[in-house]
Amino acid sequence: MKRSAVWFGAFALTVAVMMTLIPRAVGEDAAEGDLAAIEIELPEPFFGGTPLDYWGPNLEPQDFRDRPPFMAPKGAVNAALGKTVAGSAPPVHGELKQITDGDKHYARTSLVEIPAGVQWVQVDLEKEHDIYAILVWHFHEGNRVYFDIVAQVSNDPEFNEEVETVYNNDHDNSSGLGVGEDKEYIESYKGRLIDANGVSGRYVRLYSNGNTADDFNHYVEIEVYGIPKTS
Ligand SMILES: [Ca+2]
Ligand SMILES: [Ca+2]
């Protein structure tokens, strides 16, 4: 190998390592020092199950590393805990209130199953919040990928006006909510952290459209880390 190639390789590796060390920029208008890592309690992991037989152009590789701390303005806590949940269809297993009950276990007794097709659930935070992170656990007993995940925030419970989309991995717009550039991912006990970047709203809505194991939509828990707006 030419020496220049070796140097380039070393440089690329150094840059790659540094990129993983740089914390994510969050709440850019918050002064440095006002931030703290949000505290996320993880459920016990599931081991085993059948390997995933799925490939998608938009699927990100499984990441077994611990999630880096997510920095948000101090005081941001899970505002969704115990709050009311609405849905596009009544569950066929479990109850909607289990989506915000704090239980994130992979057991079927912790699972809320919603009918097939494009469906949504939405959490009412009861007042407008500045929202920094949304965490969602779908069914994480084994390797599944949920399709067409879209996360939105609004002050309108009908989501007709002033809707902010903070995640969308529907790359072919099959759900009709617009083309999304976010990645598909394999479920795990860590849940998915969606960076909401401080958008404000009272309602958080999550869409999905079936998964690799069946056509149903599932939720175990949704958390919304935010701070109530004072004004
Ligand atoms: Ca739950
Ligand atoms: Ca799609």
PDB file of C-alpha atoms and ligand atoms in Angstrom:
ATOM      1  CA  MET A   1       0.000   0.000   0.000  1.00  0.00           C
ATOM      2  CA  LYS A   2       1.267   3.492  -0.829  1.00  0.00           C
ATOM      3  CA  ARG A   3       2.192   5.630   2.112  1.00  0.00           C
ATOM      4  CA  SER A   4      -0.378   8.284   1.107  1.00  0.00           C
ATOM      5  CA  ALA A   5      -3.106   5.649   1.220  1.00  0.00           C
ATOM      6  CA  VAL A   6      -2.004   4.616   4.703  1.00  0.00           C
ATOM      7  CA  TRP A   7      -2.077   8.243   5.857  1.00  0.00           C
ATOM      8  CA  PHE A   8      -5.490   8.744   4.349  1.00  0.00           C
ATOM      9  CA  GLY A   9      -6.758   5.600   6.064  1.00  0.00           C
ATOM     10  CA  ALA A  10      -5.462   6.790   9.429  1.00  0.00           C
ATOM     11  CA  PHE A  11      -7.002  10.225   8.877  1.00  0.00           C
ATOM     12  CA  ALA A  12     -10.395   8.768   7.911  1.00  0.00           C
ATOM     13  CA  LEU A  13     -10.354   6.530  10.976  1.00  0.00           C
ATOM     14  CA  THR A  14      -9.521   9.468  13.250  1.00  0.00           C
ATOM     15  CA  VAL A  15     -12.373  11.515  11.788  1.00  0.00           C
ATOM     16  CA  ALA A  16     -14.770   8.570  12.181  1.00  0.00           C
ATOM     17  CA  VAL A  17     -13.782   8.135  15.845  1.00  0.00           C
ATOM     18  CA  MET A  18     -14.130  11.871  16.511  1.00  0.00           C
ATOM     19  CA  MET A  19     -17.580  11.957  14.917  1.00  0.00           C
ATOM     20  CA  THR A  20     -18.815   9.370  17.408  1.00  0.00           C
ATOM     21  CA  LEU A  21     -17.474  11.464  20.286  1.00  0.00           C
ATOM     22  CA  ILE A  22     -19.124  14.735  19.315  1.00  0.00           C
ATOM     23  CA  PRO A  23     -22.377  15.088  21.280  1.00  0.00           C
ATOM     24  CA  ARG A  24     -25.502  15.829  19.295  1.00  0.00           C
ATOM     25  CA  ALA A  25     -26.466  19.460  19.082  1.00  0.00           C
ATOM     26  CA  VAL A  26     -29.795  19.893  20.784  1.00  0.00           C
ATOM     27  CA  GLY A  27     -31.835  22.935  21.648  1.00  0.00           C
ATOM     28  CA  GLU A  28     -29.400  25.243  19.923  1.00  0.00           C
ATOM     29  CA  ASP A  29     -30.829  28.347  21.507  1.00  0.00           C
ATOM     30  CA  ALA A  30     -30.261  26.992  25.021  1.00  0.00           C
ATOM     31  CA  ALA A  31     -27.090  28.282  26.614  1.00  0.00           C
ATOM     32  CA  GLU A  32     -24.350  25.772  27.182  1.00  0.00           C
ATOM     33  CA  GLY A  33     -24.504  24.499  30.725  1.00  0.00           C
ATOM     34  CA  ASP A  34     -28.290  24.531  30.755  1.00  0.00           C
ATOM     35  CA  LEU A  35     -28.312  21.074  29.248  1.00  0.00           C
ATOM     36  CA  ALA A  36     -28.466  17.713  30.971  1.00  0.00           C
ATOM     37  CA  ALA A  37     -28.701  14.149  29.731  1.00  0.00           C
ATOM     38  CA  ILE A  38     -32.281  12.910  29.823  1.00  0.00           C
ATOM     39  CA  GLU A  39     -32.761   9.883  32.069  1.00  0.00           C
ATOM     40  CA  ILE A  40     -34.189   6.934  30.208  1.00  0.00           C
ATOM     41  CA  GLU A  41     -35.039   3.742  32.037  1.00  0.00           C
ATOM     42  CA  LEU A  42     -34.625   0.728  29.797  1.00  0.00           C
ATOM     43  CA  PRO A  43     -36.596  -2.501  30.131  1.00  0.00           C
ATOM     44  CA  GLU A  44     -34.941  -5.884  30.190  1.00  0.00           C
ATOM     45  CA  PRO A  45     -33.677  -7.037  26.790  1.00  0.00           C
ATOM     46  CA  PHE A  46     -35.127  -9.990  24.911  1.00  0.00           C
ATOM     47  CA  PHE A  47     -32.706 -12.653  23.736  1.00  0.00           C
ATOM     48  CA  GLY A  48     -33.436 -15.165  21.029  1.00  0.00           C
ATOM     49  CA  GLY A  49     -36.222 -15.371  18.508  1.00  0.00           C
ATOM     50  CA  THR A  50     -35.939 -16.022  14.813  1.00  0.00           C
ATOM     51  CA  PRO A  51     -33.477 -14.024  12.701  1.00  0.00           C
ATOM     52  CA  LEU A  52     -34.985 -11.231  10.692  1.00  0.00           C
ATOM     53  CA  ASP A  53     -35.686 -12.173   7.088  1.00  0.00           C
ATOM     54  CA  TYR A  54     -36.038  -8.700   5.664  1.00  0.00           C
ATOM     55  CA  TRP A  55     -34.035  -6.237   3.680  1.00  0.00           C
ATOM     56  CA  GLY A  56     -35.095  -2.701   2.796  1.00  0.00           C
ATOM     57  CA  PRO A  57     -33.154   0.038   0.989  1.00  0.00           C
ATOM     58  CA  ASN A  58     -33.864   2.283   3.928  1.00  0.00           C
ATOM     59  CA  LEU A  59     -32.986  -0.123   6.747  1.00  0.00           C
ATOM     60  CA  GLU A  60     -30.159   0.955   9.004  1.00  0.00           C
ATOM     61  CA  PRO A  61     -27.727  -1.655  10.326  1.00  0.00           C
ATOM     62  CA  GLN A  62     -28.407  -2.928  13.823  1.00  0.00           C
ATOM     63  CA  ASP A  63     -26.408  -0.972  16.385  1.00  0.00           C
ATOM     64  CA  PHE A  64     -25.514  -2.902  19.519  1.00  0.00           C
ATOM     65  CA  ARG A  65     -23.673  -0.030  21.202  1.00  0.00           C
ATOM     66  CA  ASP A  66     -25.195   1.896  24.074  1.00  0.00           C
ATOM     67  CA  ARG A  67     -27.036   5.003  22.975  1.00  0.00           C
ATOM     68  CA  PRO A  68     -24.964   8.120  23.637  1.00  0.00           C
ATOM     69  CA  PRO A  69     -26.448  10.441  26.268  1.00  0.00           C
ATOM     70  CA  PHE A  70     -29.115  12.702  24.794  1.00  0.00           C
ATOM     71  CA  MET A  71     -28.724  16.261  25.973  1.00  0.00           C
ATOM     72  CA  ALA A  72     -31.789  18.431  26.531  1.00  0.00           C
ATOM     73  CA  PRO A  73     -32.478  21.586  28.543  1.00  0.00           C
ATOM     74  CA  LYS A  74     -32.473  20.817  32.256  1.00  0.00           C
ATOM     75  CA  GLY A  75     -35.905  19.936  33.573  1.00  0.00           C
ATOM     76  CA  ALA A  76     -36.981  17.946  30.508  1.00  0.00           C
ATOM     77  CA  VAL A  77     -38.770  14.872  31.834  1.00  0.00           C
ATOM     78  CA  ASN A  78     -41.155  12.299  30.376  1.00  0.00           C
ATOM     79  CA  ALA A  79     -44.315  14.370  30.067  1.00  0.00           C
ATOM     80  CA  ALA A  80     -46.235  11.457  28.530  1.00  0.00           C
ATOM     81  CA  LEU A  81     -46.253   9.269  31.656  1.00  0.00           C
ATOM     82  CA  GLY A  82     -49.841   8.536  32.690  1.00  0.00           C
ATOM     83  CA  LYS A  83     -51.313  10.826  30.028  1.00  0.00           C
ATOM     84  CA  THR A  84     -54.328   9.958  27.906  1.00  0.00           C
ATOM     85  CA  VAL A  85     -53.782   8.107  24.635  1.00  0.00           C
ATOM     86  CA  ALA A  86     -56.143   8.184  21.653  1.00  0.00           C
ATOM     87  CA  GLY A  87     -55.945   6.011  18.552  1.00  0.00           C
ATOM     88  CA  SER A  88     -57.228   5.648  15.005  1.00  0.00           C
ATOM     89  CA  ALA A  89     -58.769   2.285  15.921  1.00  0.00           C
ATOM     90  CA  PRO A  90     -59.537   0.451  19.159  1.00  0.00           C
ATOM     91  CA  PRO A  91     -56.833  -2.060  20.142  1.00  0.00           C
ATOM     92  CA  VAL A  92     -57.436  -5.727  19.396  1.00  0.00           C
ATOM     93  CA  HIS A  93     -55.195  -6.623  22.354  1.00  0.00           C
ATOM     94  CA  GLY A  94     -54.407  -4.547  25.432  1.00  0.00           C
ATOM     95  CA  GLU A  95     -55.582  -1.014  26.194  1.00  0.00           C
ATOM     96  CA  LEU A  96     -54.369   2.339  24.894  1.00  0.00           C
ATOM     97  CA  LYS A  97     -53.589   3.550  28.416  1.00  0.00           C
ATOM     98  CA  GLN A  98     -50.799   0.934  28.584  1.00  0.00           C
ATOM     99  CA  ILE A  99     -48.850   3.029  26.065  1.00  0.00           C
ATOM    100  CA  THR A 100     -48.063   5.604  28.762  1.00  0.00           C
ATOM    101  CA  ASP A 101     -48.085   3.435  31.908  1.00  0.00           C
ATOM    102  CA  GLY A 102     -44.289   3.227  32.262  1.00  0.00           C
ATOM    103  CA  ASP A 103     -44.183  -0.532  31.600  1.00  0.00           C
ATOM    104  CA  LYS A 104     -41.909  -1.313  28.635  1.00  0.00           C
ATOM    105  CA  HIS A 105     -41.523  -5.055  28.977  1.00  0.00           C
ATOM    106  CA  TYR A 106     -41.403  -7.252  25.867  1.00  0.00           C
ATOM    107  CA  ALA A 107     -44.022  -9.627  27.282  1.00  0.00           C
ATOM    108  CA  ARG A 108     -47.315  -9.841  25.429  1.00  0.00           C
ATOM    109  CA  THR A 109     -49.097  -8.723  28.609  1.00  0.00           C
ATOM    110  CA  SER A 110     -47.382  -5.319  28.135  1.00  0.00           C
ATOM    111  CA  LEU A 111     -48.368  -5.090  24.484  1.00  0.00           C
ATOM    112  CA  VAL A 112     -51.008  -2.968  22.795  1.00  0.00           C
ATOM    113  CA  GLU A 113     -52.006  -4.325  19.402  1.00  0.00           C
ATOM    114  CA  ILE A 114     -53.757  -2.066  16.899  1.00  0.00           C
ATOM    115  CA  PRO A 115     -55.427  -3.330  13.708  1.00  0.00           C
ATOM    116  CA  ALA A 116     -53.602  -3.665  10.383  1.00  0.00           C
ATOM    117  CA  GLY A 117     -52.995  -0.871   7.893  1.00  0.00           C
ATOM    118  CA  VAL A 118     -51.968   2.734   8.442  1.00  0.00           C
ATOM    119  CA  GLN A 119     -52.884   3.497  12.057  1.00  0.00           C
ATOM    120  CA  TRP A 120     -51.904   6.079  14.621  1.00  0.00           C
ATOM    121  CA  VAL A 121     -51.891   6.645  18.338  1.00  0.00           C
ATOM    122  CA  GLN A 122     -51.538  10.016  19.990  1.00  0.00           C
ATOM    123  CA  VAL A 123     -50.616  11.216  23.442  1.00  0.00           C
ATOM    124  CA  ASP A 124     -52.237  14.299  24.968  1.00  0.00           C
ATOM    125  CA  LEU A 125     -49.649  16.102  27.108  1.00  0.00           C
ATOM    126  CA  GLU A 126     -52.520  18.251  28.466  1.00  0.00           C
ATOM    127  CA  LYS A 127     -50.677  21.466  27.679  1.00  0.00           C
ATOM    128  CA  GLU A 128     -48.194  22.750  25.173  1.00  0.00           C
ATOM    129  CA  HIS A 129     -44.626  21.573  25.743  1.00  0.00           C
ATOM    130  CA  ASP A 130     -41.259  22.237  24.196  1.00  0.00           C
ATOM    131  CA  ILE A 131     -40.394  18.719  23.091  1.00  0.00           C
ATOM    132  CA  TYR A 132     -36.819  17.493  22.817  1.00  0.00           C
ATOM    133  CA  ALA A 133     -37.066  13.734  22.430  1.00  0.00           C
ATOM    134  CA  ILE A 134     -39.729  11.149  21.690  1.00  0.00           C
ATOM    135  CA  LEU A 135     -38.997   7.538  22.586  1.00  0.00           C
ATOM    136  CA  VAL A 136     -41.066   4.714  21.213  1.00  0.00           C
ATOM    137  CA  TRP A 137     -41.013   1.017  21.926  1.00  0.00           C
ATOM    138  CA  HIS A 138     -42.997  -1.095  19.503  1.00  0.00           C
ATOM    139  CA  PHE A 139     -43.126  -4.863  20.147  1.00  0.00           C
ATOM    140  CA  HIS A 140     -39.499  -5.681  20.954  1.00  0.00           C
ATOM    141  CA  GLU A 141     -39.789  -9.404  21.558  1.00  0.00           C
ATOM    142  CA  GLY A 142     -37.424 -10.401  18.763  1.00  0.00           C
ATOM    143  CA  ASN A 143     -36.283  -8.667  15.613  1.00  0.00           C
ATOM    144  CA  ARG A 144     -39.007  -6.686  13.906  1.00  0.00           C
ATOM    145  CA  VAL A 145     -39.073  -3.686  11.648  1.00  0.00           C
ATOM    146  CA  TYR A 146     -42.179  -1.493  11.715  1.00  0.00           C
ATOM    147  CA  PHE A 147     -43.097   0.187   8.466  1.00  0.00           C
ATOM    148  CA  ASP A 148     -43.832   3.795   7.633  1.00  0.00           C
ATOM    149  CA  ILE A 149     -43.166   5.267  11.049  1.00  0.00           C
ATOM    150  CA  VAL A 150     -44.137   8.931  11.156  1.00  0.00           C
ATOM    151  CA  ALA A 151     -43.999  11.062  14.314  1.00  0.00           C
ATOM    152  CA  GLN A 152     -45.778  14.411  14.443  1.00  0.00           C
ATOM    153  CA  VAL A 153     -46.366  17.173  16.985  1.00  0.00           C
ATOM    154  CA  SER A 154     -49.252  19.644  16.963  1.00  0.00           C
ATOM    155  CA  ASN A 155     -51.516  21.754  19.138  1.00  0.00           C
ATOM    156  CA  ASP A 156     -54.422  20.553  17.016  1.00  0.00           C
ATOM    157  CA  PRO A 157     -55.840  17.223  18.259  1.00  0.00           C
ATOM    158  CA  GLU A 158     -57.082  16.553  14.716  1.00  0.00           C
ATOM    159  CA  PHE A 159     -53.628  17.202  13.242  1.00  0.00           C
ATOM    160  CA  ASN A 160     -55.058  19.378  10.492  1.00  0.00           C
ATOM    161  CA  GLU A 161     -53.212  22.584  11.328  1.00  0.00           C
ATOM    162  CA  GLU A 162     -49.625  23.468  12.172  1.00  0.00           C
ATOM    163  CA  VAL A 163     -48.303  19.939  12.183  1.00  0.00           C
ATOM    164  CA  GLU A 164     -44.574  19.414  12.686  1.00  0.00           C
ATOM    165  CA  THR A 165     -43.212  16.116  11.427  1.00  0.00           C
ATOM    166  CA  VAL A 166     -40.189  15.065  13.480  1.00  0.00           C
ATOM    167  CA  TYR A 167     -39.676  11.571  12.024  1.00  0.00           C
ATOM    168  CA  ASN A 168     -40.731   9.925   8.790  1.00  0.00           C
ATOM    169  CA  ASN A 169     -39.267   6.740   7.327  1.00  0.00           C
ATOM    170  CA  ASP A 170     -41.990   6.225   4.707  1.00  0.00           C
ATOM    171  CA  HIS A 171     -39.548   6.615   1.823  1.00  0.00           C
ATOM    172  CA  ASP A 172     -42.148   5.880  -0.890  1.00  0.00           C
ATOM    173  CA  ASN A 173     -44.998   7.915   0.655  1.00  0.00           C
ATOM    174  CA  SER A 174     -47.284   4.874   0.775  1.00  0.00           C
ATOM    175  CA  SER A 175     -48.999   6.368   3.848  1.00  0.00           C
ATOM    176  CA  GLY A 176     -49.638   9.658   2.053  1.00  0.00           C
ATOM    177  CA  LEU A 177     -48.026  11.847   4.718  1.00  0.00           C
ATOM    178  CA  GLY A 178     -45.100  12.811   2.509  1.00  0.00           C
ATOM    179  CA  VAL A 179     -41.814  11.217   1.574  1.00  0.00           C
ATOM    180  CA  GLY A 180     -39.611  10.616   4.603  1.00  0.00           C
ATOM    181  CA  GLU A 181     -35.849  10.398   4.677  1.00  0.00           C
ATOM    182  CA  ASP A 182     -35.437   8.774   8.074  1.00  0.00           C
ATOM    183  CA  LYS A 183     -34.288   5.200   8.450  1.00  0.00           C
ATOM    184  CA  GLU A 184     -36.097   1.978   9.119  1.00  0.00           C
ATOM    185  CA  TYR A 185     -34.641   0.195  12.123  1.00  0.00           C
ATOM    186  CA  ILE A 186     -34.843  -3.078  14.016  1.00  0.00           C
ATOM    187  CA  GLU A 187     -36.748  -2.898  17.290  1.00  0.00           C
ATOM    188  CA  SER A 188     -34.896  -3.463  20.552  1.00  0.00           C
ATOM    189  CA  TYR A 189     -35.338  -2.928  24.276  1.00  0.00           C
ATOM    190  CA  LYS A 190     -33.634   0.454  23.871  1.00  0.00           C
ATOM    191  CA  GLY A 191     -36.595   1.825  21.961  1.00  0.00           C
ATOM    192  CA  ARG A 192     -36.155   4.469  19.290  1.00  0.00           C
ATOM    193  CA  LEU A 193     -35.091   7.955  20.255  1.00  0.00           C
ATOM    194  CA  ILE A 194     -36.478  10.606  17.928  1.00  0.00           C
ATOM    195  CA  ASP A 195     -34.817  14.004  18.162  1.00  0.00           C
ATOM    196  CA  ALA A 196     -37.712  16.474  18.249  1.00  0.00           C
ATOM    197  CA  ASN A 197     -35.369  19.453  18.320  1.00  0.00           C
ATOM    198  CA  GLY A 198     -37.472  21.561  20.689  1.00  0.00           C
ATOM    199  CA  VAL A 199     -40.654  21.744  18.619  1.00  0.00           C
ATOM    200  CA  SER A 200     -43.654  22.726  20.674  1.00  0.00           C
ATOM    201  CA  GLY A 201     -47.081  21.200  20.864  1.00  0.00           C
ATOM    202  CA  ARG A 202     -49.615  19.498  23.092  1.00  0.00           C
ATOM    203  CA  TYR A 203     -50.213  16.321  21.093  1.00  0.00           C
ATOM    204  CA  VAL A 204     -47.725  13.750  19.856  1.00  0.00           C
ATOM    205  CA  ARG A 205     -48.938  11.362  17.167  1.00  0.00           C
ATOM    206  CA  LEU A 206     -47.166   8.253  15.881  1.00  0.00           C
ATOM    207  CA  TYR A 207     -48.119   6.394  12.723  1.00  0.00           C
ATOM    208  CA  SER A 208     -47.087   2.958  11.516  1.00  0.00           C
ATOM    209  CA  ASN A 209     -48.228   0.454   8.918  1.00  0.00           C
ATOM    210  CA  GLY A 210     -47.586  -3.113  10.000  1.00  0.00           C
ATOM    211  CA  ASN A 211     -44.266  -4.829  10.518  1.00  0.00           C
ATOM    212  CA  THR A 212     -42.056  -7.615   9.242  1.00  0.00           C
ATOM    213  CA  ALA A 213     -43.753 -10.281  11.394  1.00  0.00           C
ATOM    214  CA  ASP A 214     -47.417  -9.434  10.738  1.00  0.00           C
ATOM    215  CA  ASP A 215     -49.695  -6.663   9.486  1.00  0.00           C
ATOM    216  CA  PHE A 216     -50.535  -5.325  12.932  1.00  0.00           C
ATOM    217  CA  ASN A 217     -49.282  -2.214  14.665  1.00  0.00           C
ATOM    218  CA  HIS A 218     -47.881  -2.447  18.159  1.00  0.00           C
ATOM    219  CA  TYR A 219     -46.871  -0.200  21.013  1.00  0.00           C
ATOM    220  CA  VAL A 220     -45.388  -1.004  24.376  1.00  0.00           C
ATOM    221  CA  GLU A 221     -44.583   2.546  25.451  1.00  0.00           C
ATOM    222  CA  ILE A 222     -44.215   6.116  24.233  1.00  0.00           C
ATOM    223  CA  GLU A 223     -42.212   8.702  26.169  1.00  0.00           C
ATOM    224  CA  VAL A 224     -42.069  12.409  25.389  1.00  0.00           C
ATOM    225  CA  TYR A 225     -39.268  14.385  27.014  1.00  0.00           C
ATOM    226  CA  GLY A 226     -40.184  18.021  27.262  1.00  0.00           C
ATOM    227  CA  ILE A 227     -40.814  21.100  29.365  1.00  0.00           C
ATOM    228  CA  PRO A 228     -44.248  22.718  29.713  1.00  0.00           C
ATOM    229  CA  LYS A 229     -44.441  26.137  28.078  1.00  0.00           C
ATOM    230  CA  THR A 230     -44.908  28.885  30.612  1.00  0.00           C
ATOM    231  CA  SER A 231     -46.228  31.616  28.350  1.00  0.00           C
TER     232      SER A 231
HETATM  233 CA    CA B   1     -46.522   0.389  28.546  1.00  0.00          CA
HETATM  234 CA    CA B   2     -43.794   3.022   2.698  1.00  0.00          CA
END
